[in-house]
mmCIF file of C-alpha atoms and ligand atoms in Angstrom:
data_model
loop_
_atom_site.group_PDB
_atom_site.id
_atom_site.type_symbol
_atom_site.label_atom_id
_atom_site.label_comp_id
_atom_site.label_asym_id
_atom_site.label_seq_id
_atom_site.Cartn_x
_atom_site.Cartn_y
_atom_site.Cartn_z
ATOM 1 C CA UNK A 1 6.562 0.604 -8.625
ATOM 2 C CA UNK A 2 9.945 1.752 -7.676
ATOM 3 C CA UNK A 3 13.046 0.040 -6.971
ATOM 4 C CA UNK A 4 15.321 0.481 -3.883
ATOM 5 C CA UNK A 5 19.106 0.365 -4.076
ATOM 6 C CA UNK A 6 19.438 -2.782 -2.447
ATOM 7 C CA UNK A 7 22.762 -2.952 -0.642
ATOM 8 C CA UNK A 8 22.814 -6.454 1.283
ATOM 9 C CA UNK A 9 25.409 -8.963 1.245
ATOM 10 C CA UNK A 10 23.007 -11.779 0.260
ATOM 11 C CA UNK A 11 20.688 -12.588 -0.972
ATOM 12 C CA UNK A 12 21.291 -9.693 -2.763
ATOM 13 C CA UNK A 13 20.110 -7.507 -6.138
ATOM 14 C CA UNK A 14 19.116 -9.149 -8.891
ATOM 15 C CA UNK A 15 18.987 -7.359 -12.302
ATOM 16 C CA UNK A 16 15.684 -5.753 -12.904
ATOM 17 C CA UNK A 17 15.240 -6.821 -16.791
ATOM 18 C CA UNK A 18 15.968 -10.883 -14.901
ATOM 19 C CA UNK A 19 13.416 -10.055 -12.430
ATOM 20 C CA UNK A 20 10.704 -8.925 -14.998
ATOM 21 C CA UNK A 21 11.343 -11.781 -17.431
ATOM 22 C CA UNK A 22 10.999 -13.439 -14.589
ATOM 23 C CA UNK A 23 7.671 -12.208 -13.881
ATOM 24 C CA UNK A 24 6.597 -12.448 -17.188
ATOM 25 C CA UNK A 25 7.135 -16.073 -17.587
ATOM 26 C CA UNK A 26 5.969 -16.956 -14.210
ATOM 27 C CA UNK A 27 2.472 -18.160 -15.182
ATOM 28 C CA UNK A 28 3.746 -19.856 -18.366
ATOM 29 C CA UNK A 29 6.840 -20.470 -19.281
ATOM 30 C CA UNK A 30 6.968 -20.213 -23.638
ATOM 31 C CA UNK A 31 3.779 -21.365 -23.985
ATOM 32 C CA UNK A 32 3.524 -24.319 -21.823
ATOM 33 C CA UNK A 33 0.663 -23.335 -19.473
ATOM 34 C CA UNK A 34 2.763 -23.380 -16.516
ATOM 35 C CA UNK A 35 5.431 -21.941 -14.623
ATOM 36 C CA UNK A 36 9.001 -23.264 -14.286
ATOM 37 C CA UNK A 37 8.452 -23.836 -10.731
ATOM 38 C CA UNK A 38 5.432 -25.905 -11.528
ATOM 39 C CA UNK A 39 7.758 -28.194 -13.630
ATOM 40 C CA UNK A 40 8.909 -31.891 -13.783
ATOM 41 C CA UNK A 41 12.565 -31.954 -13.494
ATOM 42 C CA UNK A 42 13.164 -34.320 -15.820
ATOM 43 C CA UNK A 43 10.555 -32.816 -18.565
ATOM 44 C CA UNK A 44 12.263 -32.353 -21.968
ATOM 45 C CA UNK A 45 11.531 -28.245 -20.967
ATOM 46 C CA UNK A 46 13.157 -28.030 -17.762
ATOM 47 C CA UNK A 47 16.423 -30.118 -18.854
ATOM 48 C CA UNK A 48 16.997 -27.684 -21.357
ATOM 49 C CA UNK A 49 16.466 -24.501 -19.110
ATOM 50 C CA UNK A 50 19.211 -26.396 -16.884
ATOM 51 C CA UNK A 51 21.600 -26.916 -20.059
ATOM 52 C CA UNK A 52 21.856 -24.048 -21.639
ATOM 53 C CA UNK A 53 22.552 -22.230 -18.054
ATOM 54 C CA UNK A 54 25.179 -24.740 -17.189
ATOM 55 C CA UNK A 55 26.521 -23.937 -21.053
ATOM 56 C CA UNK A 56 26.274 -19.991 -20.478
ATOM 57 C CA UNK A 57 27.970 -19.927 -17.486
ATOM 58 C CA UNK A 58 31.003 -22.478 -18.930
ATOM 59 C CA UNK A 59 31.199 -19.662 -21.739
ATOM 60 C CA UNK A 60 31.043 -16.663 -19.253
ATOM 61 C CA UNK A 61 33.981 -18.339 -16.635
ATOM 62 C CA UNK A 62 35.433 -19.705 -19.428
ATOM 63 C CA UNK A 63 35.359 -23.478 -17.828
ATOM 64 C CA UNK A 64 36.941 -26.558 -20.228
ATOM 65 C CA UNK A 65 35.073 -29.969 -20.935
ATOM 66 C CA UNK A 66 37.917 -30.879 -18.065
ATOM 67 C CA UNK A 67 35.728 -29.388 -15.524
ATOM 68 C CA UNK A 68 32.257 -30.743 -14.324
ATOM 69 C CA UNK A 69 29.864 -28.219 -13.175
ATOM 70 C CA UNK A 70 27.518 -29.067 -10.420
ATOM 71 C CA UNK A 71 24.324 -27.621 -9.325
ATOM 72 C CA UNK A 72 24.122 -28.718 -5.618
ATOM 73 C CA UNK A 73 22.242 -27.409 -2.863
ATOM 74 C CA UNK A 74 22.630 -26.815 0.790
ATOM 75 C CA UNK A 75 24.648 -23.162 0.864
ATOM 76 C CA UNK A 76 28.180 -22.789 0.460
ATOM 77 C CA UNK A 77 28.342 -23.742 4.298
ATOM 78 C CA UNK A 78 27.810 -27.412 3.393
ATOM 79 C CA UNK A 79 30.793 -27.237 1.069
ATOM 80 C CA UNK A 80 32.832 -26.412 3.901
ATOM 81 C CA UNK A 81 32.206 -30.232 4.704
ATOM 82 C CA UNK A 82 31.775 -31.781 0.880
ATOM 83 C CA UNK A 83 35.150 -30.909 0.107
ATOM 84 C CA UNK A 84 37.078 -32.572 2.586
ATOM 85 C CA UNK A 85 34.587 -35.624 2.214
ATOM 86 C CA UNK A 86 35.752 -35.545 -1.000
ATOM 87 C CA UNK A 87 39.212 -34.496 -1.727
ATOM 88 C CA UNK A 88 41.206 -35.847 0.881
ATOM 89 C CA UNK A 89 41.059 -39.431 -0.625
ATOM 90 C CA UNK A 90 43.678 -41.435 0.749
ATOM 91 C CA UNK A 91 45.381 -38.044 2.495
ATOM 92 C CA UNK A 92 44.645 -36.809 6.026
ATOM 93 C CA UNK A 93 45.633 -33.420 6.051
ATOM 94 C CA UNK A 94 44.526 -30.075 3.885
ATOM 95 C CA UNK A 95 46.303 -26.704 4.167
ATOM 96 C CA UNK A 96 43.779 -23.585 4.855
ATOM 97 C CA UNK A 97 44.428 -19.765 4.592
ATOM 98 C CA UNK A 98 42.384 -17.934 6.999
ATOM 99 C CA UNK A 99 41.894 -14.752 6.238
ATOM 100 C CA UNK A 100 38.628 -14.051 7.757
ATOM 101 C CA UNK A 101 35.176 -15.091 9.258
ATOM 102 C CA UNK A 102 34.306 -17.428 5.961
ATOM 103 C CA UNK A 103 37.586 -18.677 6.607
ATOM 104 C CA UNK A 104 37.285 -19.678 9.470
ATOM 105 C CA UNK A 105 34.484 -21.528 9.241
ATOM 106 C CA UNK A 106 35.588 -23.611 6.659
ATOM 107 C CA UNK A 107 38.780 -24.471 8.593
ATOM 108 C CA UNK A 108 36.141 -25.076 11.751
ATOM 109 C CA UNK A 109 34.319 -27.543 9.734
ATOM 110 C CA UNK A 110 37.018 -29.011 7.693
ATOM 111 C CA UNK A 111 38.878 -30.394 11.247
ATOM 112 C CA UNK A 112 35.731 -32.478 11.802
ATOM 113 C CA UNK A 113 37.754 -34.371 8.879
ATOM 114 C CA UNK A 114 41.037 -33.757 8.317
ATOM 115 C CA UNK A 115 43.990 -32.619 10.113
ATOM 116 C CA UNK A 116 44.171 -29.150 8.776
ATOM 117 C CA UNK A 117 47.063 -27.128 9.067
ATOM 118 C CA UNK A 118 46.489 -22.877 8.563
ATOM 119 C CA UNK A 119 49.207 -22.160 6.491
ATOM 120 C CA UNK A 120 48.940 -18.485 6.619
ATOM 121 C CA UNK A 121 46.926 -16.256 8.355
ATOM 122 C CA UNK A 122 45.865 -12.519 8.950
ATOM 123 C CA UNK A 123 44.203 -12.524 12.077
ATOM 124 C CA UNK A 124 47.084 -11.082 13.772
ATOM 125 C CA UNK A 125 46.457 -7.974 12.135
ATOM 126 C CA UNK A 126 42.734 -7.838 12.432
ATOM 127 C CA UNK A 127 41.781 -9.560 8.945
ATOM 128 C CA UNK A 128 42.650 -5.999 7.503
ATOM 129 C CA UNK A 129 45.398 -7.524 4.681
ATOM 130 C CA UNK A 130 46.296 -10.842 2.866
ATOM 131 C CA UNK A 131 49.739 -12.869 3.721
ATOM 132 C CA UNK A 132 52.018 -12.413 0.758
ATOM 133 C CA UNK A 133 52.371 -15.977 -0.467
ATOM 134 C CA UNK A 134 56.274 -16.692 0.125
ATOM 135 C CA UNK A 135 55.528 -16.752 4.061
ATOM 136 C CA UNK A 136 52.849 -19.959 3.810
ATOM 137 C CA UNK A 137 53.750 -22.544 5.622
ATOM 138 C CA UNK A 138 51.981 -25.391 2.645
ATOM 139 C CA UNK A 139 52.447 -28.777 2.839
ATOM 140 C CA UNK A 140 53.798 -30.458 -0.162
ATOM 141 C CA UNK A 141 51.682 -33.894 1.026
ATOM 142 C CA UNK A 142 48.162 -31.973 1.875
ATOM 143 C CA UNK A 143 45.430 -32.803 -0.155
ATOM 144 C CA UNK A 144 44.584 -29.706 -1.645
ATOM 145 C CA UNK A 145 44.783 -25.920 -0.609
ATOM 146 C CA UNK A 146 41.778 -23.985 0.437
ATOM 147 C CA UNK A 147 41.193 -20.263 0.499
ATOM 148 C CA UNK A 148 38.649 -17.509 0.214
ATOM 149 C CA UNK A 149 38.960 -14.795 -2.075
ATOM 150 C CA UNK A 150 36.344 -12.450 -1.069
ATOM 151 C CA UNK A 151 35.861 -11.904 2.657
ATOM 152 C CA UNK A 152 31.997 -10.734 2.280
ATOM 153 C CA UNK A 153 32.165 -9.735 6.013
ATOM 154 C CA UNK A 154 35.867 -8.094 6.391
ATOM 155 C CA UNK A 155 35.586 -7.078 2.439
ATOM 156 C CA UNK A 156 38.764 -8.097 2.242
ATOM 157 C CA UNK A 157 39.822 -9.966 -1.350
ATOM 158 C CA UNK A 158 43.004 -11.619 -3.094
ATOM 159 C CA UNK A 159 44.497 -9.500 -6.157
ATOM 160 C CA UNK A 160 46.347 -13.111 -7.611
ATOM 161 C CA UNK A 161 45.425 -16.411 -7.542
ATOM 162 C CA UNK A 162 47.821 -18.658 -5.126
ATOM 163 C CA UNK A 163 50.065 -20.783 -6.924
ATOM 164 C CA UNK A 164 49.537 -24.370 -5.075
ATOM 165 C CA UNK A 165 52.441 -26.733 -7.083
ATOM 166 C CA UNK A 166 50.639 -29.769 -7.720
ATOM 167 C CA UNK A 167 48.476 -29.848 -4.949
ATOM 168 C CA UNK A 168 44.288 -28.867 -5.725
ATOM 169 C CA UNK A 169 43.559 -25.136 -5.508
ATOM 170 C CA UNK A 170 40.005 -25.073 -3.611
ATOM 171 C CA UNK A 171 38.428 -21.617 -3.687
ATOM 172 C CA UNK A 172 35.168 -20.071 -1.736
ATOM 173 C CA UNK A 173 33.997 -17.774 -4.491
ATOM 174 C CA UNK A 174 30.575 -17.252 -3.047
ATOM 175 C CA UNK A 175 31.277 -13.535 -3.157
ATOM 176 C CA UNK A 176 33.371 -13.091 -6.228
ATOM 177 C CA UNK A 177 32.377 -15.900 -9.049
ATOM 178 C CA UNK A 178 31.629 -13.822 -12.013
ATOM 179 C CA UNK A 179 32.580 -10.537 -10.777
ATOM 180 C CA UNK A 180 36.291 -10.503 -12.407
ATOM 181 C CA UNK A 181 38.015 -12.517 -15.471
ATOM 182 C CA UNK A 182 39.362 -15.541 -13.759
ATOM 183 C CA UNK A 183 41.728 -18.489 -14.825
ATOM 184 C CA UNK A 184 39.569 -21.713 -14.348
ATOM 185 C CA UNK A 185 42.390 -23.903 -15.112
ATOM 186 C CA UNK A 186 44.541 -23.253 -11.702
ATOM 187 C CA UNK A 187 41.841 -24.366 -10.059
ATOM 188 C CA UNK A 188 40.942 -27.918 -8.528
ATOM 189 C CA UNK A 189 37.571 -26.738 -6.874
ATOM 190 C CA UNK A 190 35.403 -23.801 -6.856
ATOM 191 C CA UNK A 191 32.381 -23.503 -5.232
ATOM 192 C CA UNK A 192 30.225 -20.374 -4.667
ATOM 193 C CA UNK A 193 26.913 -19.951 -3.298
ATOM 194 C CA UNK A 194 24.652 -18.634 -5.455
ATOM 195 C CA UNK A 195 22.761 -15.662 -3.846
ATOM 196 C CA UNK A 196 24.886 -12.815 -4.916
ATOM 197 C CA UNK A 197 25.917 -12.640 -8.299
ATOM 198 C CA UNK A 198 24.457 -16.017 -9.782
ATOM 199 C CA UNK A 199 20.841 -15.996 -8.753
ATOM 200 C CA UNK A 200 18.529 -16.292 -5.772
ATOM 201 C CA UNK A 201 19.606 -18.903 -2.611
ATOM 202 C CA UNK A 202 18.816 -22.453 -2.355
ATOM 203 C CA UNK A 203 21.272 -23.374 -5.614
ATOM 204 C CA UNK A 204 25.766 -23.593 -4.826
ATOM 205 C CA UNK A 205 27.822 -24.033 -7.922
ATOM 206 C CA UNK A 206 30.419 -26.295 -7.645
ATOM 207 C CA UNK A 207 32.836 -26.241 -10.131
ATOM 208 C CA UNK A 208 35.068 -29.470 -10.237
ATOM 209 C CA UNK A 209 37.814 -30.760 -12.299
ATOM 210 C CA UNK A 210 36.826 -34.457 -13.674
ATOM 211 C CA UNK A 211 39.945 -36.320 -12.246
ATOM 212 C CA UNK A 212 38.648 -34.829 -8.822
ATOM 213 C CA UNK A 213 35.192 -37.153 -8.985
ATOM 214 C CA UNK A 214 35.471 -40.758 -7.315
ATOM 215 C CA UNK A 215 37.574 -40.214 -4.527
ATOM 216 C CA UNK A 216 35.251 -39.885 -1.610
ATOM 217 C CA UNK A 217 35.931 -41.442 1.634
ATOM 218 C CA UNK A 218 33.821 -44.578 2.516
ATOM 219 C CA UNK A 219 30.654 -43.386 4.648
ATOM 220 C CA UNK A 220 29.892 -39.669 2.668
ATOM 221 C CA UNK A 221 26.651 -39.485 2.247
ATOM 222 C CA UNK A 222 25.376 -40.197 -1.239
ATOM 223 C CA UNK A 223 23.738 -36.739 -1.832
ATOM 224 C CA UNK A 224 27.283 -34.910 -0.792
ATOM 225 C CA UNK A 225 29.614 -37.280 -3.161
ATOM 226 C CA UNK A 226 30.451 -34.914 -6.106
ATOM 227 C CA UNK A 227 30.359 -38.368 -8.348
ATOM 228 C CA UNK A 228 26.552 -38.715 -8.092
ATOM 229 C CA UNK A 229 26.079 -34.957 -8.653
ATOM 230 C CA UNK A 230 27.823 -35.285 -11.476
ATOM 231 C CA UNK A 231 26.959 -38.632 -12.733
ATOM 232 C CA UNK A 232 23.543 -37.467 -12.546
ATOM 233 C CA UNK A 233 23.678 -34.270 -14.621
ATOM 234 C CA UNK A 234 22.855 -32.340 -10.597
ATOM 235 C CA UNK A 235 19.699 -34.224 -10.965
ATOM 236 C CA UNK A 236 19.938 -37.126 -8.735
ATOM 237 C CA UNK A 237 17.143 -35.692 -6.588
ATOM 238 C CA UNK A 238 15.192 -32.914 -7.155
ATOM 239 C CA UNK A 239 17.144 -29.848 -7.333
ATOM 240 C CA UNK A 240 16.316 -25.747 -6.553
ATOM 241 C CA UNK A 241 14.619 -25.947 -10.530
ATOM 242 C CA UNK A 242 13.430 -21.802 -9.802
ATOM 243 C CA UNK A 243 16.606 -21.161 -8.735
ATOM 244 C CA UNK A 244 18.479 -22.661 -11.417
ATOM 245 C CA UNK A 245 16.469 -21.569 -14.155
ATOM 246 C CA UNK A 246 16.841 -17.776 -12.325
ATOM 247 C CA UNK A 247 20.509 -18.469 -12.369
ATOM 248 C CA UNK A 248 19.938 -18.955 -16.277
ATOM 249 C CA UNK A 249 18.388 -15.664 -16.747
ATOM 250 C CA UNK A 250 21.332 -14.337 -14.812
ATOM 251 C CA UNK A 251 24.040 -15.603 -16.962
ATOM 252 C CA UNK A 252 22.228 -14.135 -20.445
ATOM 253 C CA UNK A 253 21.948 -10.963 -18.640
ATOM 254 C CA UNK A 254 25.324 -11.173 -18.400
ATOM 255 C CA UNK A 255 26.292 -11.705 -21.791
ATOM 256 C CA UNK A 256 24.612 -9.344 -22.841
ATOM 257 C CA UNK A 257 26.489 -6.552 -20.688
ATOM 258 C CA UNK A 258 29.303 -8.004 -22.603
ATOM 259 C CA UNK A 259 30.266 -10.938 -19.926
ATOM 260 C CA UNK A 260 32.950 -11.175 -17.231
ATOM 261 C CA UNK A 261 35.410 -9.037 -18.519
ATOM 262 C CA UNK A 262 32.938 -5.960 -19.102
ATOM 263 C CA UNK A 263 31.449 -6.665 -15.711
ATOM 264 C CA UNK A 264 35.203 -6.538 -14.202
ATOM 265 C CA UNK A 265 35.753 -2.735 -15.821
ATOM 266 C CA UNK A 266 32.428 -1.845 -14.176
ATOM 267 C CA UNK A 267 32.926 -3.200 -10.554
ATOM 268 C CA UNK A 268 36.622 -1.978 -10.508
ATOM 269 C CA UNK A 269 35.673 1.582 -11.302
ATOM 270 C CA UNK A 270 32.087 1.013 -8.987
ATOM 271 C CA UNK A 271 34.772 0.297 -5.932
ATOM 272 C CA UNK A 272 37.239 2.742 -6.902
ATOM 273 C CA UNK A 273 34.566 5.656 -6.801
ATOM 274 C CA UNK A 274 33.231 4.536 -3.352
ATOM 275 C CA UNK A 275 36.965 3.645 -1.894
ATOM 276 C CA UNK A 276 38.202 7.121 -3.037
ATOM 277 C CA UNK A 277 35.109 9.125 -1.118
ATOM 278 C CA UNK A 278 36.166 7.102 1.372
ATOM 279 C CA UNK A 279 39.709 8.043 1.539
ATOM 280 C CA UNK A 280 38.916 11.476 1.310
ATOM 281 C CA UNK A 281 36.775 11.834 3.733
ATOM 282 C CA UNK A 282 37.782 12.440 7.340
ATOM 283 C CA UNK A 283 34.419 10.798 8.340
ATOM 284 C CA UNK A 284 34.496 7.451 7.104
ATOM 285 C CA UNK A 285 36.684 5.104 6.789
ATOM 286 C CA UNK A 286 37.787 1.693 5.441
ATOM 287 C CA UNK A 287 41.028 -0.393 7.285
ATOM 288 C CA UNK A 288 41.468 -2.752 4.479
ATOM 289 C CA UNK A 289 45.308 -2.688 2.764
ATOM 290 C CA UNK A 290 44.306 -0.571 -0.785
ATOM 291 C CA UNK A 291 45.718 -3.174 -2.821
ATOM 292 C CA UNK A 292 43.221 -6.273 -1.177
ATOM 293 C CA UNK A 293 39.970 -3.922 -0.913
ATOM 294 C CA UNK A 294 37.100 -6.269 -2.103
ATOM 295 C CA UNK A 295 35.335 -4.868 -5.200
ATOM 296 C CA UNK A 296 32.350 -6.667 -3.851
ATOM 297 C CA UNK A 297 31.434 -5.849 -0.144
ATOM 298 C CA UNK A 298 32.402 -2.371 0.792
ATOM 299 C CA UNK A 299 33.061 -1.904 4.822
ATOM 300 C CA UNK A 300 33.381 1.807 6.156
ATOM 301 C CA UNK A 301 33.107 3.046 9.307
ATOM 302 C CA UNK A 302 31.368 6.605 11.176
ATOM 303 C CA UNK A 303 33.607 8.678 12.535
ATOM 304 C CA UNK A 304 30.852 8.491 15.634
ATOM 305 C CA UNK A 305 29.706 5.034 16.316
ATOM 306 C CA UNK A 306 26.653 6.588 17.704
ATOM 307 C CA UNK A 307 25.719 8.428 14.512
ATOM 308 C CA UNK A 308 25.137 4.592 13.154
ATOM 309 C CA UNK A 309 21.193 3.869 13.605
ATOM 310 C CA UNK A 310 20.517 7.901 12.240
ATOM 311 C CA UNK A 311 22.625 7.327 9.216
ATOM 312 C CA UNK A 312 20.921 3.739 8.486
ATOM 313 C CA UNK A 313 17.360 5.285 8.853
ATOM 314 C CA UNK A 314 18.636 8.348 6.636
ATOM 315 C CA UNK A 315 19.369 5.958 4.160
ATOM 316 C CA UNK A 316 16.457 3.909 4.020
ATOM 317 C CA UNK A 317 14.507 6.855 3.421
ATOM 318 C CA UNK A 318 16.392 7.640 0.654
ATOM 319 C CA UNK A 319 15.814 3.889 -0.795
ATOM 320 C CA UNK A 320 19.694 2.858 0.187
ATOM 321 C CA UNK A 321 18.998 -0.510 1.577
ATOM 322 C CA UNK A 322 21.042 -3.204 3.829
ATOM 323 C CA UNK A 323 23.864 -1.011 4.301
ATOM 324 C CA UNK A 324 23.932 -2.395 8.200
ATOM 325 C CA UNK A 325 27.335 -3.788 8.591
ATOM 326 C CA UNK A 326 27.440 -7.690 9.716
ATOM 327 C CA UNK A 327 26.617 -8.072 13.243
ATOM 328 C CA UNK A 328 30.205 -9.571 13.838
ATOM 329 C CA UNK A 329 31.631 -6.247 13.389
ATOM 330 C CA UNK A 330 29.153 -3.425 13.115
ATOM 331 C CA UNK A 331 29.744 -0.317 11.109
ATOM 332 C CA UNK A 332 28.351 -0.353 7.819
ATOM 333 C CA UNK A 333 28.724 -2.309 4.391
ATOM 334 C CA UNK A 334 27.768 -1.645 0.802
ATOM 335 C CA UNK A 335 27.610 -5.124 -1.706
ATOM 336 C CA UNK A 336 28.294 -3.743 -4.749
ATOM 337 C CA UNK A 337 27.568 -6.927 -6.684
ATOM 338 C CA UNK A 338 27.213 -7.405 -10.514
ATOM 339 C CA UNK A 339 23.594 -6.288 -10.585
ATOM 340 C CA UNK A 340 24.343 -3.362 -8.553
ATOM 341 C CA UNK A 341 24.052 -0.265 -11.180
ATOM 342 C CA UNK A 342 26.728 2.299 -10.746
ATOM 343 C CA UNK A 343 23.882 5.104 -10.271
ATOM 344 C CA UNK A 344 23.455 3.034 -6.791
ATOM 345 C CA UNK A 345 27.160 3.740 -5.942
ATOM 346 C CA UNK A 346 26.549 7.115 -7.039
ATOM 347 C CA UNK A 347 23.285 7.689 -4.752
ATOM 348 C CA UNK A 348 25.234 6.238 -1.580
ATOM 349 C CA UNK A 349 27.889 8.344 -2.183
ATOM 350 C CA UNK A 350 25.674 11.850 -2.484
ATOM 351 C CA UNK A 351 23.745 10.402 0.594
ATOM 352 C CA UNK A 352 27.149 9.955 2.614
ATOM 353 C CA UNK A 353 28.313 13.131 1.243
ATOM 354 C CA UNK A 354 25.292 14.786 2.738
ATOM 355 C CA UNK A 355 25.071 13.255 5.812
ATOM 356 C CA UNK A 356 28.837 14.317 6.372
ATOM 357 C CA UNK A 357 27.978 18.001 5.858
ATOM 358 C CA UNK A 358 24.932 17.632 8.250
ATOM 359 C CA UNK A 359 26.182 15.251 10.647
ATOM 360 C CA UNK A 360 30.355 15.143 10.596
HETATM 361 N N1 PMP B 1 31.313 -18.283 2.107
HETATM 362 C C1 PMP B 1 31.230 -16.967 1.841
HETATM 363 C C2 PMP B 1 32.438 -16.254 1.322
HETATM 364 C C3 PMP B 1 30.030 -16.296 2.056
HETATM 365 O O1 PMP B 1 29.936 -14.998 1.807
HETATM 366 C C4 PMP B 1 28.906 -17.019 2.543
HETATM 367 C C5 PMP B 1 27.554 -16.366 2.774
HETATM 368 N N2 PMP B 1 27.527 -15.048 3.002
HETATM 369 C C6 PMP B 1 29.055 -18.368 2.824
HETATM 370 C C7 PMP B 1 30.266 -18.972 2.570
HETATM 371 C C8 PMP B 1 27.910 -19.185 3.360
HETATM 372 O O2 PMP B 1 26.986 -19.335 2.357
HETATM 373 P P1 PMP B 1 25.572 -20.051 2.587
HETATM 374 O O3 PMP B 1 24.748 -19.131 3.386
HETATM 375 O O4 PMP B 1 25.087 -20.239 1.181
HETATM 376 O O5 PMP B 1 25.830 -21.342 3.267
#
């Protein structure tokens, strides 16, 4: 068996030693004669797999008893409608940054709701930099403040965390939860989808502070009110059990590469290496500001658009996977996610350095 480098934006990698525990337990799980996925919910077996990840991953983010942490289901996509549903209580309006395509769907979705007002924005100059925070236009009476930190389709992410008064920070981690050391407590709402760094799709982590709960408007569904998820330990139907229990395996695998902060010092110098080929090449290139270049997703550019489809099949051959840029705006893209090994980086980086000499 051998492994590709597996470049795509998500669902992406998983670690290897997750994957084969994975397989190892997958006809039965410690003994019990079946597999995880074969398991009641609500068996004494399966609530425990579901509390000690929900307890590993409070330890890695570092996420107080004033948080609830919700295991919820329906993609990141159907936060972009849970959160007005749920935040804007007795408020009509919400303030939104758009800084890209993830962005913008939120804001797209969140107007179905509220009166949303962009308070800053980037698209002026092509999503390629982040508006420093003393020209948004906020609104001291929205209901909370929504951005995106990673861009997974510009590659384009924030180097500080907005300051929002006393108005709910609401953040679209998707592409960044658990990539970097981040400060829990300036934060009203999180959310991230899970198929990049926490696990395989079908699970979203919502990550809630308790005063938050209750204040749904009248008519949201029952399944998208944060109150039942919560009230219900994320069990008030069935939830994505493999998916959660992957998630699980995730978050020890973690630890044990020594948790956020380790994982930080690896996916700033991972970026750095590919950034700085980059730069130095006259081939490729990357239009994001330095300072806001995502650590995660990776965008560059051929110098010949019409060297594209030989450089993707190159790569494949060579086991470099997904590196197809998002249809939105061609190119290429590298996701250099947690469970992407640096020895991936460095194979992309010989390949691109070859196919520059041959090629360029
Ligand atoms: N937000 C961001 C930042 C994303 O990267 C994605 C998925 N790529 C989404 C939202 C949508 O996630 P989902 O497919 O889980 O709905």
């Amino acid at each position: 068996m051998s492994r590709a480098y597996n470049f795509c934006a998500g669902p992406a990698t998983l670690p290897e030693e997750v994957l084969r525990q994975a397989r190892e337990e997958m006809l039965d799980w410690q003994g019990t004669g079946m597999s995880v996925m074969e398991m009641s919910h609500r068996s004494d077996e399966f609530v425990a797999i579901a509390e000690t990840a929900e307890q590993d991953l409070r330890e890695l983010a570092g996420v107080s008893d004033d948080y609830a942490v919700l295991f919820m289901q329906g993609g990141a996509s159907s936060q972009f409608a849970t959160v007005p549903l749920n935040l804007l209580g007795e408020k009509s309006s919400a303030d939104y940054v758009n800084t890209g395509i993830w962005s913008k769907k939120a804001i797209a979705e969140a107007r179905r709701f509220a009166d949303v007002n962009v308070a800053a924005s980037s698209e002026a100059q092509g999503f390629t930099t982040i508006p420093g925070q003393a020209e948004w236009q906020t609104r001291p009476d929205a209901a909370y403040l929504h951005y995106t930190p990673n861009e997974t389709i510009g590659g384009l992410e924030y180097d500080f965390v907005p300051e929002s008064g006393g108005v709910p920070l609401v953040a679209d981690m998707s592409s960044t939860m658990l990539s970097r050391p981040v400060d829990i407590s300036k934060f009203g709402l999180i959310y991230a989808g899970a198929q990049k760094n926490i696990g395989p799709s079908g699970l979203v982590v919502v990550i809630i502070r308790k005063d938050l709960l209750g204040h749904a408007r009248p008519g949201t569904p029952t399944m998208l009110d944060y109150k039942t998820i919560a009230d219900n330990g994320s069990m008030y139907n069935t939830p994505a059990t493999y998916s959660w229990y992957l998630a699980g395996l995730v978050f020890k695998w973690l630890k044990a590469q020594g948790g956020v902060a380790a994982m930080g010092e690896i996916n700033q110098r991972k970026a750095r290496k590919l950034y700085d080929f980059i730069d130095t090449s006259d081939f490729y290139a990357n239009p994001i500001e330095p300072r806001f270049r995502s650590w995660m997703n990776v965008p560059f550019t051929l110098a010949d658009d019409g060297l594209n489809a030989e450089f993707l099949k190159g790569a494949e051959a060579r086991s470099l996977l997904n590196l197809k840029g998002h249809r939105s705006v061609g190119g290429m893209r590298a996701s250099i996610y947690n469970a992407m090994p640096e020895a991936g980086v460095d194979a992309l980086i010989d390949y691109m350095t070859a196919f520059e000499k041959e090629r360029g």
